[in-house]
Coordinates of C-alpha atoms in Angstrom, one line a residue:
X825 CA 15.8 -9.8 -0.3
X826 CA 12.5 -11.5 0.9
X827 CA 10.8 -12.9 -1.7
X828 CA 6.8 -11.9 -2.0
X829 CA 5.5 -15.3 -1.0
X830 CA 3.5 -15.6 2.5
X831 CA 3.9 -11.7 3.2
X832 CA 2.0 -8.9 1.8
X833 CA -0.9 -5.5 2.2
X834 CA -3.5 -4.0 0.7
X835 CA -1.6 -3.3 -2.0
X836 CA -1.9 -5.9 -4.4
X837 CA -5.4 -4.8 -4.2
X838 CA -4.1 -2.6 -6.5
X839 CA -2.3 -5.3 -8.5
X840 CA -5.6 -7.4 -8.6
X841 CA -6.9 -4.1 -9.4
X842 CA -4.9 -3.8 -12.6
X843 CA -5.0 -7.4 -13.5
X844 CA -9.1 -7.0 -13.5
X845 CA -8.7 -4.4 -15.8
X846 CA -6.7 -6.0 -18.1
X847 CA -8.9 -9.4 -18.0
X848 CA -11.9 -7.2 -18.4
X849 CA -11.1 -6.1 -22.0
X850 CA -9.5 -2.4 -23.5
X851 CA -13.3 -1.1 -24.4
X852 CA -14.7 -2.8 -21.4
X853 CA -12.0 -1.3 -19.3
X854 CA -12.9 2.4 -20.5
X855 CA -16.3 2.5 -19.5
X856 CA -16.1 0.7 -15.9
X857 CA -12.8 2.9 -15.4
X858 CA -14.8 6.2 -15.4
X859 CA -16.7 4.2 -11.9
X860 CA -13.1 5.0 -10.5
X861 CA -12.7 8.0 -8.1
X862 CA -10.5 9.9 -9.6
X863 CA -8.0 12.7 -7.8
X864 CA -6.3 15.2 -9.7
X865 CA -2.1 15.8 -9.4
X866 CA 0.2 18.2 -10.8
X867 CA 2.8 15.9 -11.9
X868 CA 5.3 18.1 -12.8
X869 CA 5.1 20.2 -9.5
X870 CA 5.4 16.4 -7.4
X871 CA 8.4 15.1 -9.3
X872 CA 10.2 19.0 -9.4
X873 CA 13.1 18.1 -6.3
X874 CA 15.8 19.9 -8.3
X875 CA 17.7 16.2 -8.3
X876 CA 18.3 13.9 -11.2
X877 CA 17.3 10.1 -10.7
X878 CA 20.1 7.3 -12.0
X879 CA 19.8 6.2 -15.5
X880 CA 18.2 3.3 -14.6
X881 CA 15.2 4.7 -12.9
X882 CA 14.0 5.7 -16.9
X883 CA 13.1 1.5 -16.8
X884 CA 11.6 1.5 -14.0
X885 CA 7.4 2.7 -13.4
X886 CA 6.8 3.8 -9.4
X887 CA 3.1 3.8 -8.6
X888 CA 2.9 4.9 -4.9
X889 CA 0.0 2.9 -2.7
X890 CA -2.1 4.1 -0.2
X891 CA -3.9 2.7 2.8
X892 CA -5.8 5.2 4.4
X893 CA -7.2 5.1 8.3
X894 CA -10.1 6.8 9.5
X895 CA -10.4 10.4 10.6
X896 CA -12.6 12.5 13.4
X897 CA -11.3 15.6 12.1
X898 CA -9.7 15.7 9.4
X899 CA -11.7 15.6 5.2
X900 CA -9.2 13.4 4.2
X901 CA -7.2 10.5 6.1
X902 CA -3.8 9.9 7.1
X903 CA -1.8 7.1 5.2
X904 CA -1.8 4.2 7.7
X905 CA 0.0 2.2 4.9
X906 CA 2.2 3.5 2.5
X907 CA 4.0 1.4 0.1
X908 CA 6.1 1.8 -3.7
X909 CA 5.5 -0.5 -6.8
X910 CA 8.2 -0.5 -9.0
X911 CA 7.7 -2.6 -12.7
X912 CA 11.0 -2.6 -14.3
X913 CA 10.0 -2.9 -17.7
X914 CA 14.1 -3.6 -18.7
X915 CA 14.4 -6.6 -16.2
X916 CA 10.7 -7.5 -16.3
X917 CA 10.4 -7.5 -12.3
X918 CA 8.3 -6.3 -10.3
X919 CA 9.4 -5.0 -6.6
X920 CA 6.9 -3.8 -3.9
X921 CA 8.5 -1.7 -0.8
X922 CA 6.7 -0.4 2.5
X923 CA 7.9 2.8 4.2
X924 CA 7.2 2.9 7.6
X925 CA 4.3 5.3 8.7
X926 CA 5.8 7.1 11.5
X927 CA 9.3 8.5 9.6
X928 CA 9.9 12.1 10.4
X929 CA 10.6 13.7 7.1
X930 CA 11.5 17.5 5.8
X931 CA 8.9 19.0 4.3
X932 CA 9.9 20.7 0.3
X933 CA 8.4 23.9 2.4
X934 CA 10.2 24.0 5.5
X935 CA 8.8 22.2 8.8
X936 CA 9.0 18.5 9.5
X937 CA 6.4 15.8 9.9
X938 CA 5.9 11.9 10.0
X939 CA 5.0 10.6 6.6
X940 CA 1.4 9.4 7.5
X941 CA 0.5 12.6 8.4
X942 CA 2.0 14.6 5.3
X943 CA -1.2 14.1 3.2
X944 CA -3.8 15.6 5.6
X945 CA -1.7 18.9 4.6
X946 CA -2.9 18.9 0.2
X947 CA -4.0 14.9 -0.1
X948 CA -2.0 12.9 -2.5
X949 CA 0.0 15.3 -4.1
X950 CA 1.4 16.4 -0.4
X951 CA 2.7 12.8 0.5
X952 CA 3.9 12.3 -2.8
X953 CA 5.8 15.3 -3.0
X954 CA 7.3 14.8 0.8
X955 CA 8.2 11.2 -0.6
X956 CA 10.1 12.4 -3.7
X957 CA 11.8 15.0 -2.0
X958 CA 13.1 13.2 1.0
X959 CA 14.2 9.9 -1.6
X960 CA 15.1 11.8 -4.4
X961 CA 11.9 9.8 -6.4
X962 CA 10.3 11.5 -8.9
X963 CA 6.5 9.3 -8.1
X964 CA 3.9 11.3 -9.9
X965 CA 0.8 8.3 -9.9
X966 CA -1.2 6.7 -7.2
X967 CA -3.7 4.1 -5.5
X968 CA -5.7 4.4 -2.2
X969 CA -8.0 2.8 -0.5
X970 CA -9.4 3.5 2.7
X971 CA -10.6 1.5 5.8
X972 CA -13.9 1.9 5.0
X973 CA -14.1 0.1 1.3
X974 CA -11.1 -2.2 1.9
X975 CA -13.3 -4.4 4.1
X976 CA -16.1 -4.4 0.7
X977 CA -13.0 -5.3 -1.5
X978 CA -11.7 -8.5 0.5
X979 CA -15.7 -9.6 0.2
X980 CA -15.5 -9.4 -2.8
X981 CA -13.4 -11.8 -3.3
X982 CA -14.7 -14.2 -0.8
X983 CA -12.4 -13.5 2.3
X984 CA -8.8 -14.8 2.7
X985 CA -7.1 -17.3 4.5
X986 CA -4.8 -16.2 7.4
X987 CA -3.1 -17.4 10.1
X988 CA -4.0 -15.6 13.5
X989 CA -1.4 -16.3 16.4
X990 CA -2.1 -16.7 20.3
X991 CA -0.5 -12.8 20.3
X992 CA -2.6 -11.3 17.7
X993 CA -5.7 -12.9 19.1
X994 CA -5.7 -10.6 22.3
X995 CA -5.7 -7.6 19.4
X996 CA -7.7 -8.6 16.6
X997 CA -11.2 -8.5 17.8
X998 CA -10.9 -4.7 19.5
X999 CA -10.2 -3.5 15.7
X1000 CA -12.7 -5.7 14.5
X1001 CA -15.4 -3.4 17.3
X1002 CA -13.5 -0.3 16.0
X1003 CA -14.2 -0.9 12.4
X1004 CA -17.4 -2.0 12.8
X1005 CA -18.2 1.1 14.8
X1006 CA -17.2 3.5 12.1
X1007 CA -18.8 1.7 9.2
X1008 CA -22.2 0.8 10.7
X1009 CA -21.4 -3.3 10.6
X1010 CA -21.9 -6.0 12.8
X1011 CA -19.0 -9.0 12.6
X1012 CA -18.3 -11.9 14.4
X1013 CA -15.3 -12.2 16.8
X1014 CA -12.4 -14.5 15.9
X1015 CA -12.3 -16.8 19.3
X1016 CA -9.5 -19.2 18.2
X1017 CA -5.8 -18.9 16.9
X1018 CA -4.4 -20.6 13.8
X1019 CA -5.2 -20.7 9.9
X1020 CA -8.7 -19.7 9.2
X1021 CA -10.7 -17.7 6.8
X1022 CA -11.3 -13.7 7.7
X1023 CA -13.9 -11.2 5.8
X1024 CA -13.3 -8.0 4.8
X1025 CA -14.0 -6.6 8.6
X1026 CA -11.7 -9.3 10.3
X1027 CA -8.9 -9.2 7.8
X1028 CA -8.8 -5.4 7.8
X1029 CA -8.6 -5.4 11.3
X1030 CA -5.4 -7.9 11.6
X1031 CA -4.2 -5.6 8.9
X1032 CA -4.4 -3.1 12.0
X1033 CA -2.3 -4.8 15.2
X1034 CA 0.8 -3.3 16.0
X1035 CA 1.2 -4.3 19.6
X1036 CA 2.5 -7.8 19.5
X1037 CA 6.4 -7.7 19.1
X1038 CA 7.8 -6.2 16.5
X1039 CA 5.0 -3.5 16.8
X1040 CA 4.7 -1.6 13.2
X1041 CA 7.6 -3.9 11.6
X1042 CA 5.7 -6.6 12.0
X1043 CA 2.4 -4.7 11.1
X1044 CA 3.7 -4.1 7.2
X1045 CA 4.2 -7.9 7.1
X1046 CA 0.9 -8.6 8.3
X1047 CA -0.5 -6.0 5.8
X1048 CA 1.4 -7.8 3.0
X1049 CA 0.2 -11.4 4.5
X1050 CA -3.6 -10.1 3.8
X1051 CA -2.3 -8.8 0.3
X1052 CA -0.6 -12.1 -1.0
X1053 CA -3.8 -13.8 0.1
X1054 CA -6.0 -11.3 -1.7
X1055 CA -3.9 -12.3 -5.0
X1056 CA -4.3 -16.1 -4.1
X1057 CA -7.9 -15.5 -4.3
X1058 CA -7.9 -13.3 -7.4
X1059 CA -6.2 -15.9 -9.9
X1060 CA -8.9 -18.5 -8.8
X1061 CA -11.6 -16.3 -10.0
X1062 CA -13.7 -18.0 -13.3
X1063 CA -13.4 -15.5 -15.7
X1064 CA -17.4 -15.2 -15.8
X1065 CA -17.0 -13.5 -12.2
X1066 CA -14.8 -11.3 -14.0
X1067 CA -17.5 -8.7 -15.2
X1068 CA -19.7 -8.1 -11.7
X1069 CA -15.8 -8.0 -9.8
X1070 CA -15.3 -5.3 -11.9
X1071 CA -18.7 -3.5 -10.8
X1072 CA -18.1 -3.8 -7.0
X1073 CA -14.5 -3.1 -6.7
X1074 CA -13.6 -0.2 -9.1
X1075 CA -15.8 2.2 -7.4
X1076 CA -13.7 1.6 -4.2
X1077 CA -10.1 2.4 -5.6
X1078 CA -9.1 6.4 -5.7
X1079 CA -6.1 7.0 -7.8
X1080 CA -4.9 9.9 -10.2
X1081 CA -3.7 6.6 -13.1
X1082 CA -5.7 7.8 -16.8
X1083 CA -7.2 5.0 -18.8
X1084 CA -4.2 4.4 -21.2
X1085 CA -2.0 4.0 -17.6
X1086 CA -4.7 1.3 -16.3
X1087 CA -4.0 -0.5 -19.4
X1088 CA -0.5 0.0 -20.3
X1089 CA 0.6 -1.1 -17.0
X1090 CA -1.9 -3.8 -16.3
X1091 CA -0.6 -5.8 -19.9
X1092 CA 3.3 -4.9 -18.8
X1093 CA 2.6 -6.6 -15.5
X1094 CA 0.7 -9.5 -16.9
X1095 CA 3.4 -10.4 -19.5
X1096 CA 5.8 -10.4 -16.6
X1097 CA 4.2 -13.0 -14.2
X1098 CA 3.6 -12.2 -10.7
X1099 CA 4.9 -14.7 -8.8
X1100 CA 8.2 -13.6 -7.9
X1101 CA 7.7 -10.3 -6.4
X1102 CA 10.8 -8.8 -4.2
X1103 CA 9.4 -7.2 -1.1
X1104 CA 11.0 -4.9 1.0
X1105 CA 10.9 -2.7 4.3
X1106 CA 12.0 1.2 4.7
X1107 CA 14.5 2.4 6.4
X1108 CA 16.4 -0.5 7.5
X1109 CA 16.9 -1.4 10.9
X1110 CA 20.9 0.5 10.1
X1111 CA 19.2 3.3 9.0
X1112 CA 16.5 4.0 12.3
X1113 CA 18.7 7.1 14.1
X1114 CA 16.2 7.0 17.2
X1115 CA 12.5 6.7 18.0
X1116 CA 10.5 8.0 20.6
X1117 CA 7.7 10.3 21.9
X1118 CA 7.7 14.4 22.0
X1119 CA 4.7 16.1 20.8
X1120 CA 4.0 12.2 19.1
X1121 CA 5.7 9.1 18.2
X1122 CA 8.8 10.0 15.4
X1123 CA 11.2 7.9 13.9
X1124 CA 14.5 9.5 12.9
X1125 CA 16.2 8.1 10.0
X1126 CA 19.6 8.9 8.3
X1127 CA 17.8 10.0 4.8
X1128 CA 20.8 9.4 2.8
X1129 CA 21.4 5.7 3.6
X1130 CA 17.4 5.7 2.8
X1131 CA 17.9 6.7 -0.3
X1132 CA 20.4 4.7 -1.7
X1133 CA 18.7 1.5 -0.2
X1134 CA 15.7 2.4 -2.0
X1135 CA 17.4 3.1 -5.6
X1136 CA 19.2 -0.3 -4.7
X1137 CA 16.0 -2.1 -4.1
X1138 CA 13.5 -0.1 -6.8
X1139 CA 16.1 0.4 -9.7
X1140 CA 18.1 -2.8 -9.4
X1141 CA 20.9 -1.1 -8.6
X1142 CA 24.3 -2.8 -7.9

């Protein structure tokens, strides 16, 4: 297993997320929660696959994390990102997993499509449910953020520090224009390769490449690369800062977690430490049957070999 130190997405904008909960106080934290867009799930009807999870998944809390891409026709957006956190509150680890957007999956209702596109079909609750019944999970909360308050949240925090290759620099500036274009902004090119500070437009949009090589592989990693450096940036904040981060970044975070979850799971993953975070990708390279275009771009997996690699990897399994 990689170990979560120079690769990671817009995910632990969620963990930052919790952690500025938790720093912000348990009276504090219930008025600024209610700034958060809350979307309502039927956790009992997401979790219901008619399977039983091993013994070991009752340690283990799975928080599903979504980043979402625009949309010209759609209300809601397709997942462009879509990743697990698991806090193992037995082992006291935490494990953070990416499952690859274009995965053709069954659908609990008959039909099959990629996983990005399952939540256009019922929001959250659709993805979650294709997720759980594909995996055998039984993921009933969540965390989004879209592409168009992902770029306010890494300004928030004053940019982060990435390293842009020769490759990526032919990419990065046409997302830049693109994201620019759909939120009414105006941001500077990046002209030169190597290690350099991004904002929230310009890291968002190397979040976004896919066509150097390793195409979408290598696109999770660059999504967790903006993610680790988001957390670098969060534990140097003075604890003054604390209140006004609060104020711009909750009301750019959708998720379906109550106040008591925010809390609970902010102080488990606090006492834990966070510097030793397993990361992972989904399937496997084993596990890809084929890939290719018909009416779009699928990847066929073998599900079963999924599954057990992700128990393996989210409930410590041996």
């Amino acid at each position: 297993m990689k170990k979560f130190t120079k690769k990671n997405k817009i995910l632990f904008i969620i963990i930052s997320f919790v952690l500025i909960l938790a720093l912000g106080g348990v009276s504090y934290t219930y008025y600024l929660s209610s700034k958060v867009e809350r979307v309502n799930v039927d956790r009992n009807d997401v979790i219901n696959t008619g399977k039983d999870l091993p013994k070991e998944a009752d340690d283990v809390i799975t928080i599903a994390l979504f980043g979402s891409d625009f949309s010209e026709i759609y209300d809601i957006s397709a997942a462009d990102a879509t990743m697990i956190l698991a806090i193992n509150t037995k082992n006291n680890t935490i494990k953070l997993c990416s499952l690859m957007r274009d995965i053709y999956l069954d659908l609990p209702d008959g039909g099959k499509m990629n996983l990005n596109y399952t939540i256009l079909d019922g929001g959250p609750s659709s993805i979650l449910k294709a997720i759980n019944y594909n995996f055998n999970l039984k993921i009933d909360k969540f965390v989004q953020v879209d592409l168009k308050r992902l770029p306010k949240i890494i300004d928030a925090l004053g940019g982060v520090e990435i390293e842009i290759t020769s490759d990526e620099l032919k990419y990065i500036n046409s997302y830049i224009k693109q994201i620019d274009e759909k939120n009414g902004t105006t941001t500077d090119n990046i002209y030169t390769a190597g290690k350099q500070l991004l904002n929230g437009t310009q890291a968002s949009a190397y979040c976004r490449i896919r066509y150097t090589a390793g195409r979408d592989f290598r696109r999770t990693e660059r999504q967790r690369d903006v993610l680790n450096a988001l957390f670098v940036k969060f534990k140097d904040i003075n604890l003054t800062e604390v209140p006004g981060m609060i104020n711009k970044i909750l009301p750019l975070v959708t998720t379906n977690l109550t106040n008591s979850e925010i809390i609970s799971i902010s102080t488990k993953a606090l006492s834990m430490g966070l510097n030793n975070i397993e990361q992972e990708r989904f399937p496997s390279d084993e596990n890809i049957i084929s890939a290719g275009f018909t009416d779009m771009y699928h990847t066929n997996i073998n599900i079963e070999g999924t599954t057990e690699e992700l128990h393996r990897f989210l409930f410590s399994l041996e």
